[in-house]
Short mmCIF file of C-alpha atoms in Angstrom, two decimals:
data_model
loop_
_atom_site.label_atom_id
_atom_site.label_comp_id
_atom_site.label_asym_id
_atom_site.label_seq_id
_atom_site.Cartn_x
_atom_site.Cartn_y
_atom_site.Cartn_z
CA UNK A 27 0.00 0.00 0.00
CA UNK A 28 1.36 4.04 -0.80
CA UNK A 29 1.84 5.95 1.95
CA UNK A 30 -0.02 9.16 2.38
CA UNK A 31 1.58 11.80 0.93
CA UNK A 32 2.49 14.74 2.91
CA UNK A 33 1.54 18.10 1.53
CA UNK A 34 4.14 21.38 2.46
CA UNK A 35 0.89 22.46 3.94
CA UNK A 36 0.56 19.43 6.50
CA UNK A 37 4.19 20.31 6.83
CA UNK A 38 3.70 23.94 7.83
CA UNK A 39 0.35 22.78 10.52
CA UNK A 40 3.04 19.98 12.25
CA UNK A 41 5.74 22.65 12.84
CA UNK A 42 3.49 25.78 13.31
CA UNK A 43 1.40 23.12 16.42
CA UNK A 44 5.37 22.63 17.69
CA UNK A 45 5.90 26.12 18.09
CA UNK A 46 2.81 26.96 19.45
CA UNK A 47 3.31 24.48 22.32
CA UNK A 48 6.78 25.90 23.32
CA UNK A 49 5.16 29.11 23.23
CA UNK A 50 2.00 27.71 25.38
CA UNK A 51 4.59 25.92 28.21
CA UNK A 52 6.85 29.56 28.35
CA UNK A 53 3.73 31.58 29.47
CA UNK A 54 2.10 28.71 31.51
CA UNK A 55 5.15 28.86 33.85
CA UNK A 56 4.31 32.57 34.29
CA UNK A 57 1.25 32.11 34.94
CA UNK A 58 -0.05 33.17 38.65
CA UNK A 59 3.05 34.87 39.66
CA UNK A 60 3.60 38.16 41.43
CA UNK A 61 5.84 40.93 40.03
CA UNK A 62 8.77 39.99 42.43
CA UNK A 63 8.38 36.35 41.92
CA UNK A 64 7.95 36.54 38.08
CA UNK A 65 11.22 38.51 38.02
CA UNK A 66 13.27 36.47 40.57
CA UNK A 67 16.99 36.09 39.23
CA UNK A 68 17.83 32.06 40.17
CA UNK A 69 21.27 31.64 38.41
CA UNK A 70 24.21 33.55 38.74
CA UNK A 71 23.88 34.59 35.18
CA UNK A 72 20.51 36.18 35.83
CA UNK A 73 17.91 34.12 34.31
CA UNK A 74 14.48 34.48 35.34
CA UNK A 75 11.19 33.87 34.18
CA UNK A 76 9.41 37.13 32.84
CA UNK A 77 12.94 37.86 31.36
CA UNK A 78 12.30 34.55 29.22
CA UNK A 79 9.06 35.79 27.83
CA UNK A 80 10.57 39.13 26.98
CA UNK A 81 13.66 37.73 25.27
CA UNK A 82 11.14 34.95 23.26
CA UNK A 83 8.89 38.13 22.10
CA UNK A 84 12.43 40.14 20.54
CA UNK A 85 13.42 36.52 19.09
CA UNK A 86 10.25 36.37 16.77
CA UNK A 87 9.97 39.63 15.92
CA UNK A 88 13.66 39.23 15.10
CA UNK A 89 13.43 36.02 12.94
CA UNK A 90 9.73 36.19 11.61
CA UNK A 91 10.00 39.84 11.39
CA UNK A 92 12.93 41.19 10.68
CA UNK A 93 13.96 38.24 8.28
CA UNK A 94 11.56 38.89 6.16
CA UNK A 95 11.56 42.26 5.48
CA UNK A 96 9.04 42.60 8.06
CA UNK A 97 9.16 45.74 11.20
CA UNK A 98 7.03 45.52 14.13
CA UNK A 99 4.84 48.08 13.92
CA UNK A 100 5.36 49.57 16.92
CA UNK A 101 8.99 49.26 17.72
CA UNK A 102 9.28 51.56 20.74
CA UNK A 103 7.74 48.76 22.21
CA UNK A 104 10.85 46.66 21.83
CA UNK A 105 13.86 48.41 22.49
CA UNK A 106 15.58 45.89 24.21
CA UNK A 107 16.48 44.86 20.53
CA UNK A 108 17.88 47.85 19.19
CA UNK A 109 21.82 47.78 18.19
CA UNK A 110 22.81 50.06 21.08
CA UNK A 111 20.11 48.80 23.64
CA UNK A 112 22.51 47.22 26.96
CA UNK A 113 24.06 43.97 27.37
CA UNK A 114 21.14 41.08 28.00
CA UNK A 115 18.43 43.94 28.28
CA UNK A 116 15.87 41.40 26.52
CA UNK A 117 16.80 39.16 29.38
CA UNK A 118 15.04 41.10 32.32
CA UNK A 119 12.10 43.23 32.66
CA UNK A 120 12.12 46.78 34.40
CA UNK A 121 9.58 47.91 37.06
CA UNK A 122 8.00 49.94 34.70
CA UNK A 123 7.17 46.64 32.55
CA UNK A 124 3.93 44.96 34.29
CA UNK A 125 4.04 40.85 34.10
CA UNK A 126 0.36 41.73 32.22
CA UNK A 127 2.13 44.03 29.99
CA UNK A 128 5.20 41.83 28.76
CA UNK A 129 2.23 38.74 28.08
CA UNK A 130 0.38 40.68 26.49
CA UNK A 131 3.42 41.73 23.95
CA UNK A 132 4.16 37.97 23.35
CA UNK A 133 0.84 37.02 22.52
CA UNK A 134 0.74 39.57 20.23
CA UNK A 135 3.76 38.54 18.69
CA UNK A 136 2.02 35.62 18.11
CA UNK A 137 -0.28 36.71 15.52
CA UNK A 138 2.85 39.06 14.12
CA UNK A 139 4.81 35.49 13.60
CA UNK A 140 1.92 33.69 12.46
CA UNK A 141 1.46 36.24 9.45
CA UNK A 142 4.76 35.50 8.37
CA UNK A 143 4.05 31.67 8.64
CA UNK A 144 0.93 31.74 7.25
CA UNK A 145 1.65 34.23 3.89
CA UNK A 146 4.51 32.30 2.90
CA UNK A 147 5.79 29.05 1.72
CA UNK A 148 7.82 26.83 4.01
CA UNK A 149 10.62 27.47 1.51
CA UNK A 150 10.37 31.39 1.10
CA UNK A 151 13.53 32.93 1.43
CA UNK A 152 14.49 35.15 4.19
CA UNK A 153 17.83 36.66 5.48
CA UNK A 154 19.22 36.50 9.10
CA UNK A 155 21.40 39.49 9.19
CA UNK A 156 23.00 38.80 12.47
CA UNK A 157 24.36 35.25 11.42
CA UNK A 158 27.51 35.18 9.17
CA UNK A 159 27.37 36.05 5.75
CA UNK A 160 27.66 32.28 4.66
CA UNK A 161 24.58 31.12 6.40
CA UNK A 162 22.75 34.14 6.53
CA UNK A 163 20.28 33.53 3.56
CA UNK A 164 17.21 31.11 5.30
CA UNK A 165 14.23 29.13 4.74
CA UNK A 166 10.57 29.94 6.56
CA UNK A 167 11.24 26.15 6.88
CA UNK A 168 14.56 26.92 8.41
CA UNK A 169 13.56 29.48 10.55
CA UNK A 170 10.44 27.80 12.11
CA UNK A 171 12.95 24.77 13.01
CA UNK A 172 15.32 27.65 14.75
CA UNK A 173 13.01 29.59 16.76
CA UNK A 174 10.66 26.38 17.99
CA UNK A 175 14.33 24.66 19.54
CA UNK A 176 15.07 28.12 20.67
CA UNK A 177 11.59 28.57 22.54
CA UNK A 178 11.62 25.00 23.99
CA UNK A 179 15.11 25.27 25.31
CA UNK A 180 13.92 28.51 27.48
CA UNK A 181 10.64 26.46 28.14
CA UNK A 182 12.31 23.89 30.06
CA UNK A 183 14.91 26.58 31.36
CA UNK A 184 11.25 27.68 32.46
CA UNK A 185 10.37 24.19 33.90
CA UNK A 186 13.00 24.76 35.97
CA UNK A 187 12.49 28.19 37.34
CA UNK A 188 8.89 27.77 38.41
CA UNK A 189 9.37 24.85 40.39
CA UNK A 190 12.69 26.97 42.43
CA UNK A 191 9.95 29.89 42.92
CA UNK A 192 7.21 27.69 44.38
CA UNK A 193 7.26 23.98 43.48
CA UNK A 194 5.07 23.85 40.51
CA UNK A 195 6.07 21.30 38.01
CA UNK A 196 4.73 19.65 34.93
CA UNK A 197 4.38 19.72 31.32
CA UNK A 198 1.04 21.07 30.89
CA UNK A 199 -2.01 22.67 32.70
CA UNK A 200 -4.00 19.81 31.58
CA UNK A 201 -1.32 17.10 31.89
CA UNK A 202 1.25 17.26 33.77
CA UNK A 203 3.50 13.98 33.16
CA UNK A 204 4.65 13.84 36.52
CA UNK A 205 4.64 10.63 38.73
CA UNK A 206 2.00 9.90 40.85
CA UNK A 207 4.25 10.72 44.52
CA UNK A 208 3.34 12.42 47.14
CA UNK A 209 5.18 15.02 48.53
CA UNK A 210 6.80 13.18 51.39
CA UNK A 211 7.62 10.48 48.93
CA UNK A 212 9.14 13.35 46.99
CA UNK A 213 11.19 14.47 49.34
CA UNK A 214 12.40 10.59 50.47
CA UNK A 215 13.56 10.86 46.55
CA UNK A 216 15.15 13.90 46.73
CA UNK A 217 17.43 12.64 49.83
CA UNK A 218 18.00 9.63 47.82
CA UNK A 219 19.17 10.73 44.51
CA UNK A 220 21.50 13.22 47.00
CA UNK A 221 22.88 10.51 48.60
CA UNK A 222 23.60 8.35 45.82
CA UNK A 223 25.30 11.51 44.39
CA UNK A 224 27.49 11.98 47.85
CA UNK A 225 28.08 7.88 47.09
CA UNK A 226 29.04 8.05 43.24
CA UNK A 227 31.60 10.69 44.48
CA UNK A 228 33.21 8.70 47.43
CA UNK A 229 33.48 6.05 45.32
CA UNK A 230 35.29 8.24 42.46
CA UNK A 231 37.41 9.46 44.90
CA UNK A 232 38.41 6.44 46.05
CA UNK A 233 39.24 4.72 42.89
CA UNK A 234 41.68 7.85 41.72
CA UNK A 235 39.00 9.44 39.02
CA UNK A 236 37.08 12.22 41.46
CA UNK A 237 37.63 14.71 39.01
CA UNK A 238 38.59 17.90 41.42
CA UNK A 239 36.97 18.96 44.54
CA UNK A 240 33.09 18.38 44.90
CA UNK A 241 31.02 21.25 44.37
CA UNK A 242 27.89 21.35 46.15
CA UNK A 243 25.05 23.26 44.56
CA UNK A 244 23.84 26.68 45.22
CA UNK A 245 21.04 26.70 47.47
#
C-alpha cells in the first residue's frame, strides 16, 4: 500500500502546532506569579522567568520579522532589541514593565509570527542578518525549526524556574507527566538521589578518578 503523501501544507500545521506548544509551556510557567516572583533572578547569570518571555517576544519579531523584510509596527515597544540597547536587556524586565504588559506583547507577537508563517511558503527565502554572511540567507522552513528549539530550550529553562519559585512542576495545565508521589515520597527521593550523588563521588574518589573537589550546589 502508498503511503499518504504529505503536503508542504501538512508540513507547515506539524511545525506551526510545535511552536505553538513551546510558546504555550513559556507563558504557563508565568502564569499566577507576582511581580517579584515573576522577576526572581535564580542563576548567577541572571535568568528568570518574565525575562524569558521578553527575550522569546524580541526573538520572533527578530526572525519572523525582521527576516523577512518585516518591522514591528510599533517598535518603541521593543527596544531591548535595538543595536545600542545594553548587554542582555531582553533578558530582564524593568519595574516599569507589568508581568500583564510583557504577556500581552508575546501574545501579540504571536499573531505578528503567524502572518509570516501563514503568507509564505515553508521554503520562502528570508535573510538572518545577524548570522555570518555564509549562512545568513534562510528558509521559513529553516527558521520555524530555529526559533521552535530556541523557545523549547527557554521552556524547560522555564520548567525549571517555576518549580525553584514555588514547586510547581509539569508539562502542561491539563497534563502534567509527573509521577504519581506524594510530597513526602518526593522528598524521600530527593534525599535519595543526594545521597547516591554523595556515594558516586566517594566512590570516584576512592578509585583515583574524582575529578577535582566536589562542588555542592547553590542553594
Amino acid at each position: 500500500m502508498a503511503s499518504a503523501r504529505i503536503t508542504a501544507t501538512d508540513d507547515k500545521a506539524i511545525l506551526q502546532r510545535s511552536l505553538q506548544a513551546a510558546r504555550d509551556a513559556l507563558l504557563w510557567k508565568v502564569e499566577g506569579l507576582d511581580e517579584r516572583s515573576a522577576r526572581w533572578p535564580w542563576t548567577p547569570t541572571g535568568t528568570n522567568l518574565l525575562g524569558l518571555v521578553k527575550h522569546a517576544a524580541g526573538v520572533e519579531v527578530g526572525y519572523f520579522g525582521q527576516a523577512f523584510g518585516r518591522g514591528w509596527p510599533r517598535p518603541d515597544e521593543l527596544p531591548w532589541i535595538d543595536d545600542d540597547a545594553e548587554d542582555d536587556a531582553d533578558m530582564w524586565a524593568t519595574a516599569d514593565e507589568p508581568v500583564a504588559a510583557v504577556v500581552d506583547l508575546y501574545r501579540r507577537v504571536w499573531a505578528f509570527s503567524d502572518e509570516t508563517i501563514a503568507t509564505r511558503d515553508l521554503h520562502a527565502v528570508g535573510r538572518v542578518p545577524w548570522w555570518p554572511a555564509e549562512r545568513a540567507e534562510v528558509t521559513l522552513l529553516q527558521v520555524m525549526v530555529h526559533v521552535t528549539g530556541d523557545l523549547a530550550r527557554h521552556a524547560g529553562h522555564a520548567d525549571v524556574l517555576r518549580e525553584l519559585t514555588d514547586g510547581s512542576a509539569g508539562l502542561r495545565a491539563d497534563n502534567d507527566n509527573l509521577s504519581p508521589r506524594s510530597a513526602a515520597d518526593r522528598s524521600r527521593h530527593v534525599d535519595r538521589l543526594r545521597a547516591v550523588a554523595d556515594e558516586a563521588q566517594r566512590r570516584a574518589d576512592a578509585s583515583g578518578r574524582g575529578g577535582g573537589e566536589p562542588t555542592a550546589p547553590r542553594a
